[in-house]
Tab-separated table of C-alpha atoms and ligand atoms in Angstrom:
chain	number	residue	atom	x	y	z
W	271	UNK	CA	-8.712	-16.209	-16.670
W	272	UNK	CA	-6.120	-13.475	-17.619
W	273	UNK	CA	-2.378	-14.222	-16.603
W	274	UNK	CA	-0.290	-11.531	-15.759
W	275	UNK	CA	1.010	-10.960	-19.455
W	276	UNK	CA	-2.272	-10.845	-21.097
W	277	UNK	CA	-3.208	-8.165	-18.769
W	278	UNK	CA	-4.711	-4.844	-21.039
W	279	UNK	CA	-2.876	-1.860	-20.680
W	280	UNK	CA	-6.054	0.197	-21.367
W	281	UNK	CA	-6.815	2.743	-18.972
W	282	UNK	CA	-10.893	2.315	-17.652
W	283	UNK	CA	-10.323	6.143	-16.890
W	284	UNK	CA	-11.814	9.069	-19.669
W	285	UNK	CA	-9.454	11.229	-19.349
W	286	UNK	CA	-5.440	9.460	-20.416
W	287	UNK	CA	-3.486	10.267	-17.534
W	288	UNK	CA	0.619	10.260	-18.054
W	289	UNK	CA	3.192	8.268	-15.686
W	290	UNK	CA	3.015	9.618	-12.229
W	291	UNK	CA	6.525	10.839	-11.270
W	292	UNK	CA	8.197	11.540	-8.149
W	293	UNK	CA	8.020	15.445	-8.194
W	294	UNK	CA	4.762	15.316	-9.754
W	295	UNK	CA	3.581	13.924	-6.987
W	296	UNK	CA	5.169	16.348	-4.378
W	297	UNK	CA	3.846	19.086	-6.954
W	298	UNK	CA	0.170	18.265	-5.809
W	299	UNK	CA	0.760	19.376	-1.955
W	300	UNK	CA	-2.288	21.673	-0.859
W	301	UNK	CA	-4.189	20.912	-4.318
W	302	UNK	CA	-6.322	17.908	-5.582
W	303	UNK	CA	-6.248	15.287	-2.967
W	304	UNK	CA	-3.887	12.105	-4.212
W	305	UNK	CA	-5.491	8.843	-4.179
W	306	UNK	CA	-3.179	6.083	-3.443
W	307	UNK	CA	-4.334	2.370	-2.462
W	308	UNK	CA	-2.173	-0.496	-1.546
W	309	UNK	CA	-2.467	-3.410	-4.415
W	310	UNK	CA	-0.628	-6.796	-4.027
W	311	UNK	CA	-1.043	-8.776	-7.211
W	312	UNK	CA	-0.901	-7.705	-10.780
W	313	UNK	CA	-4.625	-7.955	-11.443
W	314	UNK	CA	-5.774	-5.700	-8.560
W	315	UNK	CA	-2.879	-3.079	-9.625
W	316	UNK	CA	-4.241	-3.279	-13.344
W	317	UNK	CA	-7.596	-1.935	-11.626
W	318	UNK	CA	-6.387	0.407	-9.235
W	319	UNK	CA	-4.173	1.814	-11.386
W	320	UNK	CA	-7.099	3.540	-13.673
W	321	UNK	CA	-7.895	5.801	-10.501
W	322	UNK	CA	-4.957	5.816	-8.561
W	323	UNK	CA	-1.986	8.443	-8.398
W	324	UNK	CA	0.038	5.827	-6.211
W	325	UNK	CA	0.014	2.665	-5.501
W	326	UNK	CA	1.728	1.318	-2.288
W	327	UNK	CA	3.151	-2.451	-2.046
W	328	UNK	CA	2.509	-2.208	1.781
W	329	UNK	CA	3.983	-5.020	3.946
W	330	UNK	CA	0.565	-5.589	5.529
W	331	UNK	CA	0.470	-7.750	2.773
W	332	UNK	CA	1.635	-9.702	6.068
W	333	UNK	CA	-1.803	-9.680	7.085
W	334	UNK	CA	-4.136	-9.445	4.536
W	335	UNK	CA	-2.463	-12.358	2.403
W	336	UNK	CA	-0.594	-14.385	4.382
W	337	UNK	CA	-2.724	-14.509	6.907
W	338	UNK	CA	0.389	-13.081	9.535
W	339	UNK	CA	-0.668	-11.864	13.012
W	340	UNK	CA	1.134	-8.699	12.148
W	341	UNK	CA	3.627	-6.940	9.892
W	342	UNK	CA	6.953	-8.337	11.679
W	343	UNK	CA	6.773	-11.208	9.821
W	344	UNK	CA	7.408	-9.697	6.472
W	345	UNK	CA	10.712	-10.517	4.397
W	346	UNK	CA	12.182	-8.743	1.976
W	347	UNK	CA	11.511	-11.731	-0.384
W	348	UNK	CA	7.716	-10.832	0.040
W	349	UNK	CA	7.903	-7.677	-0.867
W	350	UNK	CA	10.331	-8.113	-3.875
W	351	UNK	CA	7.729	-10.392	-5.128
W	352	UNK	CA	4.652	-8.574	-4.607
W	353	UNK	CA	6.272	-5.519	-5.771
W	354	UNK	CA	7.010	-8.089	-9.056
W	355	UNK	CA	3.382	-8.706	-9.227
W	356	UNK	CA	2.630	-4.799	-8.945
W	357	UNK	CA	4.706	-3.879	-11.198
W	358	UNK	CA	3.151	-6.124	-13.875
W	359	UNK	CA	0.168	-5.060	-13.651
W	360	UNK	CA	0.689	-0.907	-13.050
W	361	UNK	CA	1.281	1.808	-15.415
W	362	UNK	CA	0.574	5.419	-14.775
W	363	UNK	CA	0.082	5.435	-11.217
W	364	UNK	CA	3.982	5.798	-9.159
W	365	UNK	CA	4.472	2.660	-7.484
W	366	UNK	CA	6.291	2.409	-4.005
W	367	UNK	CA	7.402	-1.085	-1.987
W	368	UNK	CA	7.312	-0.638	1.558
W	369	UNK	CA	11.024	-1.482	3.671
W	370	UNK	CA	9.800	-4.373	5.778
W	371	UNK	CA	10.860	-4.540	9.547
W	372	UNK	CA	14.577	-5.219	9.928
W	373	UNK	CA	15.212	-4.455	6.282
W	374	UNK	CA	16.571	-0.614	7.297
W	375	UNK	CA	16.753	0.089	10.772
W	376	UNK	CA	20.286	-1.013	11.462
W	377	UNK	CA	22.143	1.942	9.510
W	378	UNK	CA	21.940	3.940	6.251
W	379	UNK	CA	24.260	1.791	4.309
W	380	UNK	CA	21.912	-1.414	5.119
W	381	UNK	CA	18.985	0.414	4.338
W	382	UNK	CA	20.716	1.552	1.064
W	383	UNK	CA	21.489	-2.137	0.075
W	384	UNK	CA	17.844	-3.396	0.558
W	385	UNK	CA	15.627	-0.214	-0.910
W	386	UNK	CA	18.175	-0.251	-4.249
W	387	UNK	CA	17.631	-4.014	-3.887
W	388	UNK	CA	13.887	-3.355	-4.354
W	389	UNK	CA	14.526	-1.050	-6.741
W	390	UNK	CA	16.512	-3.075	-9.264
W	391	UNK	CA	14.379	-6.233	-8.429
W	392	UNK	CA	10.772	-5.297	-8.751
W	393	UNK	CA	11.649	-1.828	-11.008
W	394	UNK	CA	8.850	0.181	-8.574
W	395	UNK	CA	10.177	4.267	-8.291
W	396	UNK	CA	10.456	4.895	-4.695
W	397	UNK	CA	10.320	3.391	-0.961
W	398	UNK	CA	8.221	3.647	2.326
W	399	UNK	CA	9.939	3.410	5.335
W	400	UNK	CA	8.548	3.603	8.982
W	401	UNK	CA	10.233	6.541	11.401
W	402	UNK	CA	10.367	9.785	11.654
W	403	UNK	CA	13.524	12.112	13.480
W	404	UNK	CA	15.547	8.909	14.225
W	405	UNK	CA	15.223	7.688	10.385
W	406	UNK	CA	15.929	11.467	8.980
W	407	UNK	CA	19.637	10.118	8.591
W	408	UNK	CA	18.821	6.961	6.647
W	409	UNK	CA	16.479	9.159	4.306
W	410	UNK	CA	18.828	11.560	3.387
W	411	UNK	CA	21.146	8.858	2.830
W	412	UNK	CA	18.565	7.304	0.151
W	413	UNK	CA	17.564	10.181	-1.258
W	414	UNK	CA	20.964	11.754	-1.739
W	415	UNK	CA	21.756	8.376	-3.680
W	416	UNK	CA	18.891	7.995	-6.098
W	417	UNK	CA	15.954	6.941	-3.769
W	418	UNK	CA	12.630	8.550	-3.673
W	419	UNK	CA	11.576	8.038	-0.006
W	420	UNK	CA	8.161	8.084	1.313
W	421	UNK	CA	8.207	8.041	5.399
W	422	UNK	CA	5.450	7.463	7.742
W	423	UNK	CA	4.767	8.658	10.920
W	424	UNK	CA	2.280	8.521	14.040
W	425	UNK	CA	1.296	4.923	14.309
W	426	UNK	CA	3.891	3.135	13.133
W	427	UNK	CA	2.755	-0.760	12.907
W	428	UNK	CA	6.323	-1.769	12.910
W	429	UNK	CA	6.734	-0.275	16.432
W	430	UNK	CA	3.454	-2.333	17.839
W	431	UNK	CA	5.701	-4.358	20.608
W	432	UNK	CA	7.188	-1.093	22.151
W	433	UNK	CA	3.512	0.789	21.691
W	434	UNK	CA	2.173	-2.291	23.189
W	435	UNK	CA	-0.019	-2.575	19.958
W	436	UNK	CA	-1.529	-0.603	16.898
W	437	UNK	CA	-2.280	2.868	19.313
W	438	UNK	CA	-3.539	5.771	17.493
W	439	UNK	CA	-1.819	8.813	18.526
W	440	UNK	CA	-4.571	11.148	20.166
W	441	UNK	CA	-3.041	12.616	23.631
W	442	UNK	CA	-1.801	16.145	22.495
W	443	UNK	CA	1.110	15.890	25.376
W	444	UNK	CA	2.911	13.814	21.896
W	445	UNK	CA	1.543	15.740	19.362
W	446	UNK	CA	4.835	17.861	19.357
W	447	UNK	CA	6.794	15.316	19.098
W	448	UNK	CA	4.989	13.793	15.831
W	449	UNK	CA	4.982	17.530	14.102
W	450	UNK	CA	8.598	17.427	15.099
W	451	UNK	CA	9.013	14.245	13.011
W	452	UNK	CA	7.161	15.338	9.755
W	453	UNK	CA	9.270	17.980	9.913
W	454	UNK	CA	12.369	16.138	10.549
W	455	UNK	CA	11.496	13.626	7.746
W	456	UNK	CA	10.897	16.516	5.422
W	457	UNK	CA	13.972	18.281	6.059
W	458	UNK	CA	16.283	14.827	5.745
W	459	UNK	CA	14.412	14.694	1.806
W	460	UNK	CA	11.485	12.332	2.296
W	461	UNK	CA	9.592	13.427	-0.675
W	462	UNK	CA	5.788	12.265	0.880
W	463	UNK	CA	4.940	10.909	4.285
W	464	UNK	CA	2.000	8.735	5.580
W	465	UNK	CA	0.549	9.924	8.563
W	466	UNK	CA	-1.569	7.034	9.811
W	467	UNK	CA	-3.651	6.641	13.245
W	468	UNK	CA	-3.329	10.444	14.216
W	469	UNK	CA	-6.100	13.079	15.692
W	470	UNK	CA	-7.794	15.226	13.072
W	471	UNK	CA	-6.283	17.986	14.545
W	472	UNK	CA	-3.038	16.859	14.852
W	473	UNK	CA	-3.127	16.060	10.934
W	474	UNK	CA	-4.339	19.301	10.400
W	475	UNK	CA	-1.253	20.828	12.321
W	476	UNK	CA	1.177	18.089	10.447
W	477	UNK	CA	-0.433	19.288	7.014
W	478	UNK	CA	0.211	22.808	7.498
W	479	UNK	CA	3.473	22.316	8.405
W	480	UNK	CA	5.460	20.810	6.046
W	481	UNK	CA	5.864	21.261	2.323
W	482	UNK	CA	5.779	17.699	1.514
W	483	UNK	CA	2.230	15.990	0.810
W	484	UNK	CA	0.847	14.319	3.742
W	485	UNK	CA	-1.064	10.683	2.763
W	486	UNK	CA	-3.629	10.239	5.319
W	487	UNK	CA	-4.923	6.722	6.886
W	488	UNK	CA	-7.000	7.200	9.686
W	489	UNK	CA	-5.879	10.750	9.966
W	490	UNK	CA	-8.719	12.703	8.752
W	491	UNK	CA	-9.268	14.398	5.504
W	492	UNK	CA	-6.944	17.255	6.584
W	493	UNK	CA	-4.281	15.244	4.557
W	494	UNK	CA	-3.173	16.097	1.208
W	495	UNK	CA	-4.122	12.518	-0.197
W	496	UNK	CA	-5.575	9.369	1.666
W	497	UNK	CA	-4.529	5.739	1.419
W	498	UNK	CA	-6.519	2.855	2.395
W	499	UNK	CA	-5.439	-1.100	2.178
W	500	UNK	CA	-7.156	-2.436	-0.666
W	501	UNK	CA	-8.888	-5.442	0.847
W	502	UNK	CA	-9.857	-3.397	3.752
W	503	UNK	CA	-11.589	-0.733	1.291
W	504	UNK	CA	-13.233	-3.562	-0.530
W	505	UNK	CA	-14.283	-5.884	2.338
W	506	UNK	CA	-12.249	-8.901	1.723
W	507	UNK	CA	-10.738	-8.548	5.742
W	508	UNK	CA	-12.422	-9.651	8.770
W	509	UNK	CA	-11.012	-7.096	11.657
W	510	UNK	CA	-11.201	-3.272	10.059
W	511	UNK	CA	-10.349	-0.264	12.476
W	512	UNK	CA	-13.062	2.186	12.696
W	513	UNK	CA	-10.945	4.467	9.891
W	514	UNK	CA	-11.947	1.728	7.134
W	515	UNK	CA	-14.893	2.613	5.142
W	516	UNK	CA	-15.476	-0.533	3.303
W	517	UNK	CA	-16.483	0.592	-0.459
W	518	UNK	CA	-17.972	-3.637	-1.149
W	519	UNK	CA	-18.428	-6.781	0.399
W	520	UNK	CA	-16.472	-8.792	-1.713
W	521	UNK	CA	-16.300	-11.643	0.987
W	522	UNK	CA	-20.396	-11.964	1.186
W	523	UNK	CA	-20.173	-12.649	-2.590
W	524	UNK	CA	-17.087	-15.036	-2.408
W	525	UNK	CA	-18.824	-17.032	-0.038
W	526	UNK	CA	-22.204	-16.801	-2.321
W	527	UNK	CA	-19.859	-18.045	-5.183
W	528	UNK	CA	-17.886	-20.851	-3.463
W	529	UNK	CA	-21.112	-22.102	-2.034
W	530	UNK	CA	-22.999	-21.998	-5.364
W	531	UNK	CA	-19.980	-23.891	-6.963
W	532	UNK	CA	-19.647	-26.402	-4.392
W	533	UNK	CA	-23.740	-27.090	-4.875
W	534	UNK	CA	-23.468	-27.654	-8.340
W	535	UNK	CA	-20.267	-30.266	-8.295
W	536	UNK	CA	-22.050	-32.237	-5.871
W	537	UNK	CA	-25.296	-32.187	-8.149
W	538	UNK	CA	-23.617	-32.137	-11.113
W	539	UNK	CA	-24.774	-29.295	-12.416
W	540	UNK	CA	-21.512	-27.898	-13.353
W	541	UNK	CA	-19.977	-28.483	-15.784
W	542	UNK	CA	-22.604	-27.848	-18.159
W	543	UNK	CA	-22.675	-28.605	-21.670
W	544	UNK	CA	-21.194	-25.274	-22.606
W	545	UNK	CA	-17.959	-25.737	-20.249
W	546	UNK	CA	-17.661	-29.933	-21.823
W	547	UNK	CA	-14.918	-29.788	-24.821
W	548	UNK	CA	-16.810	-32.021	-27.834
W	549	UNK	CA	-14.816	-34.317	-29.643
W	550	UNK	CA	-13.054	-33.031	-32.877
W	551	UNK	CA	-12.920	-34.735	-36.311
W	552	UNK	CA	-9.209	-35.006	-37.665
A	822	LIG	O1	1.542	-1.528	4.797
A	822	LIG	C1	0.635	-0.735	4.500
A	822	LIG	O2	-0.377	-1.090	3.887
A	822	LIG	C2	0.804	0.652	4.902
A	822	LIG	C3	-0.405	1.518	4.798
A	822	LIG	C4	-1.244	1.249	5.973
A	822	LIG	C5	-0.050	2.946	4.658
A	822	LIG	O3	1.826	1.041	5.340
């Protein structure tokens, strides 16, 4: 079993890819589509890292490892520790830690303290923040000070109580008003934005109209890039939304392992001979 220091740094990619930076990132609007996953432990980083151009520290972490009923949950303590984890185990791909709920609402100085917080503490490049035109003054607070920010718009999980749960944004009578965010979030210096639960069409429209790239989940593949959460994508989650195209079954052959295991303890089939230390001469 590898620990997080004896991870390899070598890439499982051909072709050596450099350190994905901030305005490299940004460069790639309207070109090849950016791959970016969410990864949570140093491990699953090390692996996502060979394809990925970012990697997100996302605070449904909330969900898909502690087992939380949503994202509200999440401390900054979490993410400062995942985003540890992350960092361990990433090297080329630009690595952002996701401002959990509470963390930056409350005015651009707060959210100053806790995103350079992140950034001193886990050593990840840039932030993710949920809002659009009501956050444009905390981003351009962050990124006139040093802080890459990544916003995210249309279904905003953070915002589930007032939505009155995790509604994807489909009636056109809003669509104005989530164009009118992109465009707000661009403007205050958000360098990326996530557009998540949103019509094809409305993506489309969102795409075209800002400069910045636009990282799609459930949005279509009108996006410049697409994001999935990684246990989602690899079927380690029970309840997927129909956006989720699951890529494995990794829980069908968890449960074939465990049960295997569990067999052979109880008939004492493991541990074999080859797993039994012999004695040593001195
Ligand atoms: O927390 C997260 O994983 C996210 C993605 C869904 C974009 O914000």
């Amino acid at each position: 079993m590898s620990t997080t220091s004896t991870i390899s740094k070598e890439s499982q990619s051909a072709a050596p890819r450099k350190k994905m930076t901030v305005p490299n990132f940004t460069a790639r609007k309207g070109g090849e589509p950016l791959v970016c996953l969410t990864a949570y432990t140093a491990h699953v980083a090390h692996l996502v890292d060979a394809q990925a151009d970012m990697i997100l520290v996302g605070d449904s972490l909330g969900m898909v490892i502690h087992g939380m009923p949503n994202t509200l949950g999440v401390t900054m303590e979490h993410m400062i520790m995942h985003g540890q984890a992350v960092m361990r185990g990433a090297e080329k791909s630009l690595v952002v830690v996701d401002m959990p709920f509470g963390s930056f609402e409350e005015s651009p100085e707060v959210a100053f303290r806790n995103a350079s917080r992140i950034i001193k503490e886990t050593g990840c490049t840039a932030i993710k923040l949920e809002g659009g035109r009501e956050m444009a003054p905390t981003i351009r607070h962050l990124a006139a000070r040093g802080i890459p920010v990544m916003a995210h718009i249309g279904l905003m999980p953070q915002q589930m109580n007032t939505a009155g749960g995790f509604k994807a944004v489909r009636d056109e009578d809003v669509w104005e008003d989530v164009i009118a965010d992109a465009k707000a979030v661009e403007a205050a210096g958000a360098f990326s934005v996530v557009v998540e639960g949103v019509a094809e069409k409305l993506a489309d429209k969102i795409t075209r109209n800002v400069g910045i790239p636009t990282i799609g989940i459930g949005a279509s593949a009108q996006c410049d890039g697409q994001i999935l959460v990684f246990e989602d994508m690899i079927g380690l989650f029970p309840r997927v939304p129909t956006f989720v195209k699951r890529y494995g079954n990794m829980e069908e052959m968890m449960i074939d392992a465990i049960s295997r295991y569990a067999g052979e303890v109880r008939d004492r089939s493991f541990p074999a001979d080859e797993h039994t230390y012999k004695a040593k001469k001195s």
